[in-house]
Amino acid sequence: AGFSMEENRQFDSCCQAIIENIFLFSVEFLNQSSAACSCFEMQMYNYSICNKFRNLCSNTLPAKLQPHQQLCCSVLLVSLAKMHQQWLVDAVATASKLSVTSISLPIDEKSEVNRFVGWAVASLLQKWKGRTSTENYTPAACVVDCILCMRVLHAEAVQDKTYISQYYSEYIRVRNQGGLALIAHEFFDWALKLLSTIRLSFTEETIKRMGNDCMKVAYEEVTNIMENEKINFHKTMRKCLELNKSKKNRGGNN
């Protein structure tokens, strides 16, 4: 039998956390000096035997896999590491084909939404699940409910023909083995606007012109522009929360 919806969410969270660590290991390895004696494989091995990895698997691995936790986690880590390494190989191969003087690739905006905004949503979800309230005393559970409204998992997306045809590109679908959070169609236009605004506000020209202040200036510009989208965003979020609440009520009555 396959995973339930909740087990899919658990597995998704586990994969997201592992991929994040693998990415950090790659960055550390690429940034180290030539005299360093460490290697990516050694970092992976040390991670596989540390308490942080064991606790992650204990807390997020679906119950069906818990009896075989050690084996499942080892296989999952190796599989995700291989997938990540293939991404790097593909990226290097693509970069080597580009002109040094003119790097101009067509932008797959829909893939960008699911790769970048989807990752941000998954990261926020992991962050808020461990809290009790916000600074203004809003229950953290309410924040989690809002984040969940924005997220769609692979298992849900492949059941929706409209989502596949309009929002889930084949490029992402092939590479997504369940560890990537997707953006719900209700929030897709908002996410497209966000990335488009960031792309226009934070450019090479901005960095040269603003120097150390480029991040601050770009952030303020993006924030001001996206302020105009706030009303529609809140309306959409309210509808999604009400819909999810009615679904829960119907489920409780059955």
Tab-separated table of C-alpha atoms in Angstrom:
chain	number	residue	atom	x	y	z
A	1	ALA	CA	0.000	0.000	0.000
A	2	GLY	CA	1.156	3.553	-0.707
A	3	PHE	CA	1.547	6.460	1.696
A	4	SER	CA	-1.384	8.409	3.069
A	5	MET	CA	-1.561	12.171	2.480
A	6	GLU	CA	-0.009	12.850	5.895
A	7	GLU	CA	2.737	10.280	5.294
A	8	ASN	CA	3.486	11.955	1.950
A	9	ARG	CA	3.877	15.245	3.799
A	10	GLN	CA	6.208	13.614	6.326
A	11	PHE	CA	8.321	12.043	3.597
A	12	ASP	CA	8.396	15.334	1.685
A	13	SER	CA	9.661	17.161	4.790
A	14	CYS	CA	12.348	14.537	5.325
A	15	CYS	CA	13.574	14.804	1.724
A	16	GLN	CA	13.571	18.604	1.824
A	17	ALA	CA	15.735	18.660	4.964
A	18	ILE	CA	18.200	16.099	3.595
A	19	ILE	CA	18.537	17.873	0.221
A	20	GLU	CA	19.189	21.153	2.042
A	21	ASN	CA	22.080	19.577	3.960
A	22	ILE	CA	23.492	17.926	0.836
A	23	PHE	CA	23.449	21.318	-0.891
A	24	LEU	CA	25.360	22.875	2.017
A	25	PHE	CA	27.966	20.094	1.845
A	26	SER	CA	28.424	20.792	-1.868
A	27	VAL	CA	28.912	24.515	-1.244
A	28	GLU	CA	31.428	23.842	1.544
A	29	PHE	CA	33.338	21.413	-0.650
A	30	LEU	CA	33.482	23.797	-3.626
A	31	ASN	CA	34.600	26.710	-1.418
A	32	GLN	CA	37.346	24.896	0.459
A	33	SER	CA	41.015	25.457	-0.349
A	34	SER	CA	42.974	23.051	-2.513
A	35	ALA	CA	45.004	22.038	0.558
A	36	ALA	CA	41.922	20.860	2.457
A	37	CYS	CA	41.794	17.132	3.137
A	38	SER	CA	38.008	16.855	3.383
A	39	CYS	CA	35.812	15.636	0.544
A	40	PHE	CA	32.106	15.535	-0.280
A	41	GLU	CA	31.913	11.780	0.363
A	42	MET	CA	33.465	12.164	3.811
A	43	GLN	CA	31.007	14.940	4.684
A	44	MET	CA	28.150	12.687	3.601
A	45	TYR	CA	29.460	9.808	5.703
A	46	ASN	CA	29.839	11.988	8.803
A	47	TYR	CA	26.319	13.300	8.277
A	48	SER	CA	24.900	9.770	7.934
A	49	ILE	CA	26.220	8.750	11.387
A	50	CYS	CA	25.461	11.983	13.271
A	51	ASN	CA	22.592	12.455	15.709
A	52	LYS	CA	21.136	15.277	13.603
A	53	PHE	CA	20.449	12.876	10.722
A	54	ARG	CA	19.146	10.135	13.003
A	55	ASN	CA	16.782	12.541	14.768
A	56	LEU	CA	15.560	13.907	11.435
A	57	CYS	CA	14.665	10.408	10.257
A	58	SER	CA	13.045	9.507	13.589
A	59	ASN	CA	10.879	12.637	13.526
A	60	THR	CA	9.872	12.794	9.854
A	61	LEU	CA	10.083	9.300	8.387
A	62	PRO	CA	6.576	7.829	7.811
A	63	ALA	CA	5.512	5.169	10.305
A	64	LYS	CA	5.516	2.436	7.645
A	65	LEU	CA	9.272	2.915	7.192
A	66	GLN	CA	10.184	3.246	10.861
A	67	PRO	CA	10.736	-0.518	11.484
A	68	HIS	CA	13.476	-0.377	8.824
A	69	GLN	CA	14.653	3.138	9.708
A	70	GLN	CA	18.408	2.619	9.411
A	71	LEU	CA	18.226	0.950	5.998
A	72	CYS	CA	15.554	3.327	4.637
A	73	CYS	CA	17.442	6.436	5.741
A	74	SER	CA	20.710	5.197	4.266
A	75	VAL	CA	19.063	4.415	0.924
A	76	LEU	CA	17.227	7.754	0.947
A	77	LEU	CA	20.430	9.684	1.682
A	78	VAL	CA	22.384	7.923	-1.072
A	79	SER	CA	19.549	8.361	-3.600
A	80	LEU	CA	19.128	12.063	-2.878
A	81	ALA	CA	22.900	12.593	-2.990
A	82	LYS	CA	23.110	10.914	-6.410
A	83	MET	CA	20.201	13.004	-7.665
A	84	HIS	CA	21.870	16.178	-6.363
A	85	GLN	CA	25.190	15.263	-7.984
A	86	GLN	CA	23.415	14.689	-11.298
A	87	TRP	CA	21.885	18.156	-11.012
A	88	LEU	CA	25.400	19.571	-10.580
A	89	VAL	CA	26.692	17.615	-13.570
A	90	ASP	CA	23.773	18.860	-15.702
A	91	ALA	CA	24.360	22.438	-14.532
A	92	VAL	CA	28.089	22.310	-15.359
A	93	ALA	CA	27.376	20.735	-18.756
A	94	THR	CA	24.843	23.455	-19.544
A	95	ALA	CA	27.145	26.244	-18.361
A	96	SER	CA	30.031	24.952	-20.490
A	97	LYS	CA	27.893	25.364	-23.626
A	98	LEU	CA	27.121	29.018	-22.917
A	99	SER	CA	29.002	31.951	-24.363
A	100	VAL	CA	31.217	33.682	-21.811
A	101	THR	CA	30.189	37.092	-23.151
A	102	SER	CA	26.476	36.418	-23.492
A	103	ILE	CA	24.638	34.126	-21.092
A	104	SER	CA	21.029	34.217	-22.273
A	105	LEU	CA	18.784	31.257	-21.543
A	106	PRO	CA	15.015	31.200	-21.974
A	107	ILE	CA	13.374	31.476	-18.549
A	108	ASP	CA	11.023	28.654	-17.617
A	109	GLU	CA	8.947	30.727	-15.226
A	110	LYS	CA	6.635	27.911	-14.145
A	111	SER	CA	9.570	25.686	-13.249
A	112	GLU	CA	11.110	28.586	-11.348
A	113	VAL	CA	7.964	28.964	-9.261
A	114	ASN	CA	7.981	25.344	-8.144
A	115	ARG	CA	11.753	25.208	-7.649
A	116	PHE	CA	12.289	28.460	-5.755
A	117	VAL	CA	8.955	29.451	-4.218
A	118	GLY	CA	8.148	25.786	-3.597
A	119	TRP	CA	11.417	25.382	-1.712
A	120	ALA	CA	10.728	28.568	0.279
A	121	VAL	CA	7.264	27.310	1.278
A	122	ALA	CA	8.691	23.951	2.387
A	123	SER	CA	11.412	25.708	4.373
A	124	LEU	CA	8.864	27.978	6.086
A	125	LEU	CA	6.676	24.998	6.920
A	126	GLN	CA	9.550	23.191	8.596
A	127	LYS	CA	10.416	26.344	10.534
A	128	TRP	CA	6.883	27.014	11.818
A	129	LYS	CA	5.996	23.446	12.726
A	130	GLY	CA	8.312	23.709	15.712
A	131	ARG	CA	6.848	26.935	17.097
A	132	THR	CA	3.906	27.718	19.337
A	133	SER	CA	3.052	31.309	18.388
A	134	THR	CA	4.179	34.391	16.455
A	135	GLU	CA	5.482	37.632	17.946
A	136	ASN	CA	1.922	39.025	17.988
A	137	TYR	CA	0.663	35.829	19.678
A	138	THR	CA	-0.980	34.342	16.596
A	139	PRO	CA	-0.984	30.537	17.126
A	140	ALA	CA	1.726	28.901	15.021
A	141	ALA	CA	-0.839	26.310	13.939
A	142	CYS	CA	-2.684	29.091	12.060
A	143	VAL	CA	0.514	30.034	10.239
A	144	VAL	CA	1.098	26.366	9.359
A	145	ASP	CA	-2.450	26.109	7.981
A	146	CYS	CA	-1.785	29.104	5.724
A	147	ILE	CA	1.497	27.652	4.464
A	148	LEU	CA	-0.173	24.312	3.758
A	149	CYS	CA	-2.757	26.136	1.624
A	150	MET	CA	0.061	27.260	-0.647
A	151	ARG	CA	1.624	23.815	-1.012
A	152	VAL	CA	0.841	20.875	-3.259
A	153	LEU	CA	2.710	17.579	-3.119
A	154	HIS	CA	3.692	15.502	-6.133
A	155	ALA	CA	1.172	12.768	-5.236
A	156	GLU	CA	-1.644	15.346	-5.356
A	157	ALA	CA	-0.389	17.176	-8.450
A	158	VAL	CA	-0.201	14.107	-10.687
A	159	GLN	CA	-3.885	13.436	-9.980
A	160	ASP	CA	-4.839	16.867	-11.332
A	161	LYS	CA	-4.752	17.052	-15.144
A	162	THR	CA	-5.182	20.834	-15.091
A	163	TYR	CA	-2.239	21.292	-12.742
A	164	ILE	CA	-0.025	19.039	-14.883
A	165	SER	CA	-0.890	20.845	-18.115
A	166	GLN	CA	-0.709	24.413	-16.793
A	167	TYR	CA	1.668	24.483	-13.829
A	168	TYR	CA	3.749	21.302	-13.531
A	169	SER	CA	6.402	21.315	-16.262
A	170	GLU	CA	7.788	18.036	-17.530
A	171	TYR	CA	11.298	19.136	-16.486
A	172	ILE	CA	10.284	19.385	-12.825
A	173	ARG	CA	7.954	16.382	-12.978
A	174	VAL	CA	10.751	14.072	-14.153
A	175	ARG	CA	13.162	15.253	-11.469
A	176	ASN	CA	10.687	15.383	-8.602
A	177	GLN	CA	10.838	12.117	-6.708
A	178	GLY	CA	8.558	13.401	-3.930
A	179	GLY	CA	10.976	15.754	-2.184
A	180	LEU	CA	9.899	18.968	-3.892
A	181	ALA	CA	7.003	21.049	-2.635
A	182	LEU	CA	4.883	22.574	-5.413
A	183	ILE	CA	2.857	25.785	-5.386
A	184	ALA	CA	-0.928	25.433	-5.334
A	185	HIS	CA	-2.595	26.760	-8.487
A	186	GLU	CA	-4.519	29.375	-6.463
A	187	PHE	CA	-1.220	31.095	-5.593
A	188	PHE	CA	0.682	30.439	-8.820
A	189	ASP	CA	0.031	33.834	-10.429
A	190	TRP	CA	1.114	35.552	-7.200
A	191	ALA	CA	4.340	33.502	-7.170
A	192	LEU	CA	4.990	34.308	-10.839
A	193	LYS	CA	4.607	38.011	-10.053
A	194	LEU	CA	6.960	37.693	-7.076
A	195	LEU	CA	9.753	36.053	-9.082
A	196	SER	CA	9.304	38.440	-11.980
A	197	THR	CA	9.599	41.383	-9.581
A	198	ILE	CA	12.721	39.931	-7.958
A	199	ARG	CA	14.279	39.287	-11.364
A	200	LEU	CA	13.737	42.908	-12.420
A	201	SER	CA	14.741	44.429	-9.074
A	202	PHE	CA	17.930	42.478	-8.415
A	203	THR	CA	20.140	42.531	-11.487
A	204	GLU	CA	23.837	42.728	-12.314
A	205	GLU	CA	23.342	46.435	-12.984
A	206	THR	CA	21.771	46.870	-9.512
A	207	ILE	CA	24.754	45.191	-7.867
A	208	LYS	CA	27.250	47.400	-9.727
A	209	ARG	CA	25.286	50.583	-9.045
A	210	MET	CA	24.325	49.969	-5.404
A	211	GLY	CA	27.265	47.914	-4.188
A	212	ASN	CA	26.765	46.670	-0.620
A	213	ASP	CA	23.298	48.249	-0.501
A	214	CYS	CA	21.980	46.264	-3.474
A	215	MET	CA	20.179	43.646	-1.342
A	216	LYS	CA	18.515	46.275	0.833
A	217	VAL	CA	17.406	48.356	-2.160
A	218	ALA	CA	16.094	45.320	-4.062
A	219	TYR	CA	14.231	44.044	-0.987
A	220	GLU	CA	12.506	47.395	-0.461
A	221	GLU	CA	11.546	47.598	-4.136
A	222	VAL	CA	10.139	44.060	-4.198
A	223	THR	CA	8.260	44.641	-0.933
A	224	ASN	CA	6.689	47.869	-2.216
A	225	ILE	CA	5.602	46.329	-5.521
A	226	MET	CA	4.186	43.166	-3.915
A	227	GLU	CA	2.249	45.313	-1.442
A	228	ASN	CA	-0.212	45.900	-4.288
A	229	GLU	CA	-0.842	42.141	-4.437
A	230	LYS	CA	-1.593	41.811	-0.716
A	231	ILE	CA	-5.384	42.248	-0.909
A	232	ASN	CA	-5.849	39.575	-3.573
A	233	PHE	CA	-3.412	37.299	-1.746
A	234	HIS	CA	-5.389	37.576	1.497
A	235	LYS	CA	-8.692	36.977	-0.312
A	236	THR	CA	-7.305	33.840	-1.914
A	237	MET	CA	-5.850	32.622	1.377
A	238	ARG	CA	-9.172	33.182	3.167
A	239	LYS	CA	-11.040	31.137	0.534
A	240	CYS	CA	-8.517	28.300	0.783
A	241	LEU	CA	-8.686	28.222	4.571
A	242	GLU	CA	-12.488	28.159	4.505
A	243	LEU	CA	-12.450	25.368	1.905
A	244	ASN	CA	-10.008	23.285	3.949
A	245	LYS	CA	-12.061	23.874	7.085
A	246	SER	CA	-15.244	22.680	5.369
A	247	LYS	CA	-13.403	19.583	4.103
A	248	LYS	CA	-12.252	18.770	7.639
A	249	ASN	CA	-15.783	19.273	8.979
A	250	ARG	CA	-17.236	16.960	6.334
A	251	GLY	CA	-14.579	14.378	7.138
A	252	GLY	CA	-15.338	14.609	10.844
A	253	ASN	CA	-19.029	14.088	10.218
A	254	ASN	CA	-18.513	10.911	8.189
